[in-house]
Tab-separated table of C-alpha atoms in Angstrom:
chain	number	residue	atom	x	y	z
A	8	MET	CA	-26.703	-37.738	21.303
A	9	LYS	CA	-26.051	-38.391	17.613
A	10	GLN	CA	-24.848	-41.789	16.506
A	11	ILE	CA	-22.894	-42.878	13.467
A	12	GLU	CA	-22.654	-46.603	12.789
A	13	GLY	CA	-23.929	-47.383	16.258
A	14	ARG	CA	-21.387	-45.346	18.239
A	15	PRO	CA	-22.143	-41.996	19.897
A	16	ILE	CA	-20.479	-38.876	18.508
A	17	SER	CA	-19.685	-36.029	20.892
A	18	VAL	CA	-19.754	-32.378	19.849
A	19	ILE	CA	-15.961	-32.110	20.030
A	20	ASP	CA	-14.344	-35.316	18.908
A	21	ARG	CA	-10.930	-36.187	20.354
A	22	PHE	CA	-9.318	-35.620	16.968
A	23	ASP	CA	-10.863	-32.171	16.738
A	24	LEU	CA	-9.651	-31.303	20.242
A	25	PHE	CA	-6.123	-32.483	19.380
A	26	THR	CA	-6.176	-30.409	16.195
A	27	ILE	CA	-7.320	-27.282	18.025
A	28	VAL	CA	-4.708	-27.662	20.784
A	29	PHE	CA	-1.970	-28.410	18.227
A	30	ASP	CA	-2.896	-25.331	16.169
A	31	ILE	CA	-2.867	-23.131	19.272
A	32	LEU	CA	0.568	-24.422	20.297
A	33	ILE	CA	2.001	-23.905	16.810
A	34	SER	CA	0.580	-20.361	16.759
A	35	ILE	CA	2.109	-19.526	20.140
A	36	ILE	CA	5.505	-20.964	19.168
A	37	GLY	CA	5.445	-19.111	15.834
A	38	GLY	CA	4.507	-15.867	17.566
A	39	LEU	CA	7.371	-16.218	20.035
A	40	ILE	CA	9.855	-16.930	17.239
A	41	VAL	CA	8.695	-13.899	15.242
A	42	HIS	CA	8.717	-11.715	18.361
A	43	ARG	CA	12.338	-12.733	18.954
A	44	LEU	CA	13.511	-12.445	15.315
A	45	ILE	CA	12.093	-9.022	14.431
A	46	PRO	CA	14.433	-7.002	16.704
A	47	MET	CA	17.469	-8.973	15.492
A	48	LEU	CA	16.547	-8.549	11.827
A	49	LYS	CA	15.692	-4.888	12.373
A	50	GLU	CA	19.286	-4.129	13.347
A	51	LYS	CA	20.638	-6.018	10.337
A	52	PHE	CA	18.317	-4.221	7.907
A	53	ILE	CA	19.205	-0.818	9.363
A	54	LYS	CA	22.915	-1.654	9.155
A	55	ALA	CA	22.498	-2.699	5.491
A	56	GLN	CA	20.466	0.508	4.847
A	57	LEU	CA	17.446	-1.465	3.651
A	58	TRP	CA	14.877	0.305	5.789
A	59	GLY	CA	12.259	2.721	4.492
A	60	TYR	CA	12.268	1.360	0.926
A	61	ASP	CA	9.645	-0.706	-0.835
A	62	LEU	CA	11.980	-3.423	-2.097
A	63	ASN	CA	9.340	-4.996	-4.363
A	64	LYS	CA	8.825	-1.943	-6.590
A	65	ARG	CA	11.304	-0.606	-9.120
A	66	ASN	CA	10.186	3.021	-9.106
A	67	SER	CA	9.226	3.505	-5.476
A	68	ARG	CA	10.016	6.757	-3.741
A	69	GLU	CA	12.165	6.707	-0.658
A	70	VAL	CA	9.944	6.840	2.402
A	71	LYS	CA	11.828	6.877	5.691
A	72	VAL	CA	9.735	5.957	8.676
């Protein structure tokens, strides 16, 4: 086992494990929020007739999907 300053270092340090678990939880929570928001926003965009357009281009053709 490797040692730094006299103490053993494991392959996955506790801080690294906490970081990995925290990142996984944040990803899951973010995915659930997005999964819930997309259907709600879809209805609002359709109602406002903002679907099928590339809103970031001035001269984009209308493409309805």
